[in-house]
mmCIF file of the C-alpha atoms, coordinates in Angstrom:
data_MODEL
# 
_entry.id   MODEL 
# 
loop_
_atom_site.group_PDB 
_atom_site.id 
_atom_site.type_symbol 
_atom_site.label_atom_id 
_atom_site.label_alt_id 
_atom_site.label_comp_id 
_atom_site.label_asym_id 
_atom_site.label_entity_id 
_atom_site.label_seq_id 
_atom_site.pdbx_PDB_ins_code 
_atom_site.Cartn_x 
_atom_site.Cartn_y 
_atom_site.Cartn_z 
_atom_site.occupancy 
_atom_site.B_iso_or_equiv 
_atom_site.pdbx_formal_charge 
_atom_site.auth_seq_id 
_atom_site.auth_comp_id 
_atom_site.auth_asym_id 
_atom_site.auth_atom_id 
_atom_site.pdbx_PDB_model_num 
ATOM 1  C CA . MET A 1 1  ? 7.175   31.403  -16.151 1.00 0.00 ? 1  MET A CA 1 
ATOM 2  C CA . LYS A 1 2  ? 9.780   29.186  -14.471 1.00 0.00 ? 2  LYS A CA 1 
ATOM 3  C CA . THR A 1 3  ? 7.736   28.914  -11.297 1.00 0.00 ? 3  THR A CA 1 
ATOM 4  C CA . THR A 1 4  ? 4.616   27.714  -13.079 1.00 0.00 ? 4  THR A CA 1 
ATOM 5  C CA . LEU A 1 5  ? 6.645   25.180  -15.058 1.00 0.00 ? 5  LEU A CA 1 
ATOM 6  C CA . LEU A 1 6  ? 8.255   23.881  -11.858 1.00 0.00 ? 6  LEU A CA 1 
ATOM 7  C CA . LEU A 1 7  ? 4.876   23.771  -10.128 1.00 0.00 ? 7  LEU A CA 1 
ATOM 8  C CA . ARG A 1 8  ? 3.380   21.859  -13.043 1.00 0.00 ? 8  ARG A CA 1 
ATOM 9  C CA . LYS A 1 9  ? 6.226   19.303  -13.020 1.00 0.00 ? 9  LYS A CA 1 
ATOM 10 C CA . THR A 1 10 ? 5.851   18.898  -9.251  1.00 0.00 ? 10 THR A CA 1 
ATOM 11 C CA . ILE A 1 11 ? 2.112   18.305  -9.514  1.00 0.00 ? 11 ILE A CA 1 
ATOM 12 C CA . ILE A 1 12 ? 2.504   15.792  -12.343 1.00 0.00 ? 12 ILE A CA 1 
ATOM 13 C CA . GLY A 1 13 ? 5.273   13.978  -10.445 1.00 0.00 ? 13 GLY A CA 1 
ATOM 14 C CA . SER A 1 14 ? 3.130   13.856  -7.303  1.00 0.00 ? 14 SER A CA 1 
ATOM 15 C CA . LEU A 1 15 ? 0.182   12.517  -9.267  1.00 0.00 ? 15 LEU A CA 1 
ATOM 16 C CA . LEU A 1 16 ? 2.267   9.769   -10.872 1.00 0.00 ? 16 LEU A CA 1 
ATOM 17 C CA . CYS A 1 17 ? 3.784   8.777   -7.517  1.00 0.00 ? 17 CYS A CA 1 
ATOM 18 C CA . GLY A 1 18 ? 0.301   8.680   -5.993  1.00 0.00 ? 18 GLY A CA 1 
ATOM 19 C CA . ILE A 1 19 ? -1.015  6.454   -8.775  1.00 0.00 ? 19 ILE A CA 1 
ATOM 20 C CA . LEU A 1 20 ? 1.978   4.128   -8.441  1.00 0.00 ? 20 LEU A CA 1 
ATOM 21 C CA . GLY A 1 21 ? 1.432   3.992   -4.673  1.00 0.00 ? 21 GLY A CA 1 
ATOM 22 C CA . CYS A 1 22 ? -2.217  3.067   -5.194  1.00 0.00 ? 22 CYS A CA 1 
ATOM 23 C CA . PHE A 1 23 ? -1.237  0.205   -7.483  1.00 0.00 ? 23 PHE A CA 1 
ATOM 24 C CA . CYS A 1 24 ? 1.355   -1.057  -4.988  1.00 0.00 ? 24 CYS A CA 1 
ATOM 25 C CA . PHE A 1 25 ? -1.075  -0.808  -2.075  1.00 0.00 ? 25 PHE A CA 1 
ATOM 26 C CA . GLY A 1 26 ? -3.825  -2.538  -4.050  1.00 0.00 ? 26 GLY A CA 1 
ATOM 27 C CA . ALA A 1 27 ? -1.503  -5.325  -5.186  1.00 0.00 ? 27 ALA A CA 1 
ATOM 28 C CA . GLY A 1 28 ? -0.363  -5.888  -1.597  1.00 0.00 ? 28 GLY A CA 1 
ATOM 29 C CA . ASP A 1 29 ? -3.947  -6.064  -0.360  1.00 0.00 ? 29 ASP A CA 1 
ATOM 30 C CA . TRP A 1 30 ? -4.879  -8.448  -3.141  1.00 0.00 ? 30 TRP A CA 1 
ATOM 31 C CA . LEU A 1 31 ? -1.971  -10.747 -2.265  1.00 0.00 ? 31 LEU A CA 1 
ATOM 32 C CA . MET A 1 32 ? -2.850  -10.685 1.435   1.00 0.00 ? 32 MET A CA 1 
ATOM 33 C CA . ILE A 1 33 ? -6.474  -11.598 0.793   1.00 0.00 ? 33 ILE A CA 1 
ATOM 34 C CA . TYR A 1 34 ? -6.407  -13.835 -2.273  1.00 0.00 ? 34 TYR A CA 1 
ATOM 35 C CA . GLY A 1 35 ? -2.867  -15.238 -2.169  1.00 0.00 ? 35 GLY A CA 1 
ATOM 36 C CA . ASP A 1 36 ? -2.735  -19.006 -1.811  1.00 0.00 ? 36 ASP A CA 1 
ATOM 37 C CA . THR A 1 37 ? -0.760  -19.587 1.387   1.00 0.00 ? 37 THR A CA 1 
ATOM 38 C CA . MET A 1 38 ? -0.306  -23.276 0.579   1.00 0.00 ? 38 MET A CA 1 
ATOM 39 C CA . TYR A 1 39 ? 1.507   -22.569 -2.700  1.00 0.00 ? 39 TYR A CA 1 
ATOM 40 C CA . MET A 1 40 ? 5.207   -23.420 -2.662  1.00 0.00 ? 40 MET A CA 1 
ATOM 41 C CA . GLY A 1 41 ? 6.633   -22.409 -6.015  1.00 0.00 ? 41 GLY A CA 1 
ATOM 42 C CA . SER A 1 42 ? 9.566   -20.363 -7.232  1.00 0.00 ? 42 SER A CA 1 
ATOM 43 C CA . ILE A 1 43 ? 8.291   -17.241 -5.440  1.00 0.00 ? 43 ILE A CA 1 
ATOM 44 C CA . SER A 1 44 ? 7.559   -18.810 -2.057  1.00 0.00 ? 44 SER A CA 1 
ATOM 45 C CA . TRP A 1 45 ? 8.284   -15.631 -0.068  1.00 0.00 ? 45 TRP A CA 1 
ATOM 46 C CA . LEU A 1 46 ? 5.210   -14.098 -1.655  1.00 0.00 ? 46 LEU A CA 1 
ATOM 47 C CA . THR A 1 47 ? 2.754   -16.440 0.041   1.00 0.00 ? 47 THR A CA 1 
ATOM 48 C CA . VAL A 1 48 ? 4.772   -17.888 2.916   1.00 0.00 ? 48 VAL A CA 1 
ATOM 49 C CA . GLY A 1 49 ? 5.606   -14.365 4.047   1.00 0.00 ? 49 GLY A CA 1 
ATOM 50 C CA . ALA A 1 50 ? 1.927   -13.364 4.055   1.00 0.00 ? 50 ALA A CA 1 
ATOM 51 C CA . ALA A 1 51 ? 0.929   -16.526 5.930   1.00 0.00 ? 51 ALA A CA 1 
ATOM 52 C CA . ALA A 1 52 ? 3.572   -15.898 8.590   1.00 0.00 ? 52 ALA A CA 1 
ATOM 53 C CA . ILE A 1 53 ? 2.072   -12.539 9.585   1.00 0.00 ? 53 ILE A CA 1 
ATOM 54 C CA . ALA A 1 54 ? 0.425   -12.939 12.975  1.00 0.00 ? 54 ALA A CA 1 
ATOM 55 C CA . PRO A 1 55 ? -3.282  -11.991 13.140  1.00 0.00 ? 55 PRO A CA 1 
ATOM 56 C CA . TRP A 1 56 ? -2.617  -9.532  15.981  1.00 0.00 ? 56 TRP A CA 1 
ATOM 57 C CA . ARG A 1 57 ? -0.264  -7.584  13.708  1.00 0.00 ? 57 ARG A CA 1 
ATOM 58 C CA . ASN A 1 58 ? -2.988  -7.179  11.089  1.00 0.00 ? 58 ASN A CA 1 
ATOM 59 C CA . ALA A 1 59 ? -5.448  -6.058  13.785  1.00 0.00 ? 59 ALA A CA 1 
ATOM 60 C CA . LEU A 1 60 ? -2.908  -3.598  15.198  1.00 0.00 ? 60 LEU A CA 1 
ATOM 61 C CA . ALA A 1 61 ? -2.245  -2.133  11.752  1.00 0.00 ? 61 ALA A CA 1 
ATOM 62 C CA . MET A 1 62 ? -5.985  -1.645  11.167  1.00 0.00 ? 62 MET A CA 1 
ATOM 63 C CA . ALA A 1 63 ? -6.472  -0.057  14.596  1.00 0.00 ? 63 ALA A CA 1 
ATOM 64 C CA . LEU A 1 64 ? -3.561  2.336   14.105  1.00 0.00 ? 64 LEU A CA 1 
ATOM 65 C CA . ALA A 1 65 ? -4.809  3.312   10.647  1.00 0.00 ? 65 ALA A CA 1 
ATOM 66 C CA . PHE A 1 66 ? -8.263  3.974   12.085  1.00 0.00 ? 66 PHE A CA 1 
ATOM 67 C CA . LEU A 1 67 ? -6.876  6.049   14.958  1.00 0.00 ? 67 LEU A CA 1 
ATOM 68 C CA . TYR A 1 68 ? -4.644  8.022   12.604  1.00 0.00 ? 68 TYR A CA 1 
ATOM 69 C CA . GLN A 1 69 ? -7.604  8.774   10.349  1.00 0.00 ? 69 GLN A CA 1 
ATOM 70 C CA . ARG A 1 70 ? -9.712  9.883   13.318  1.00 0.00 ? 70 ARG A CA 1 
ATOM 71 C CA . SER A 1 71 ? -6.973  12.242  14.518  1.00 0.00 ? 71 SER A CA 1 
ATOM 72 C CA . ASP A 1 72 ? -6.965  14.031  11.155  1.00 0.00 ? 72 ASP A CA 1 
ATOM 73 C CA . GLU A 1 73 ? -10.615 15.059  11.405  1.00 0.00 ? 73 GLU A CA 1 
# 
């Protein structure tokens, strides 16, 4: 009885963390693509920080993600 209850709590906790991670990842992608890099308001780090990322770093991140996915197959 205790093991199934613990397993159920673990699964529910994992699901909630996964959903929260998806929202965070999606919000970050949205900001990177649609964020106005010319905006200088009270939250300047949000757009200035995204504009300061070098293009080679984005390309490297995509390449590493692709290679990591290919190694899992």
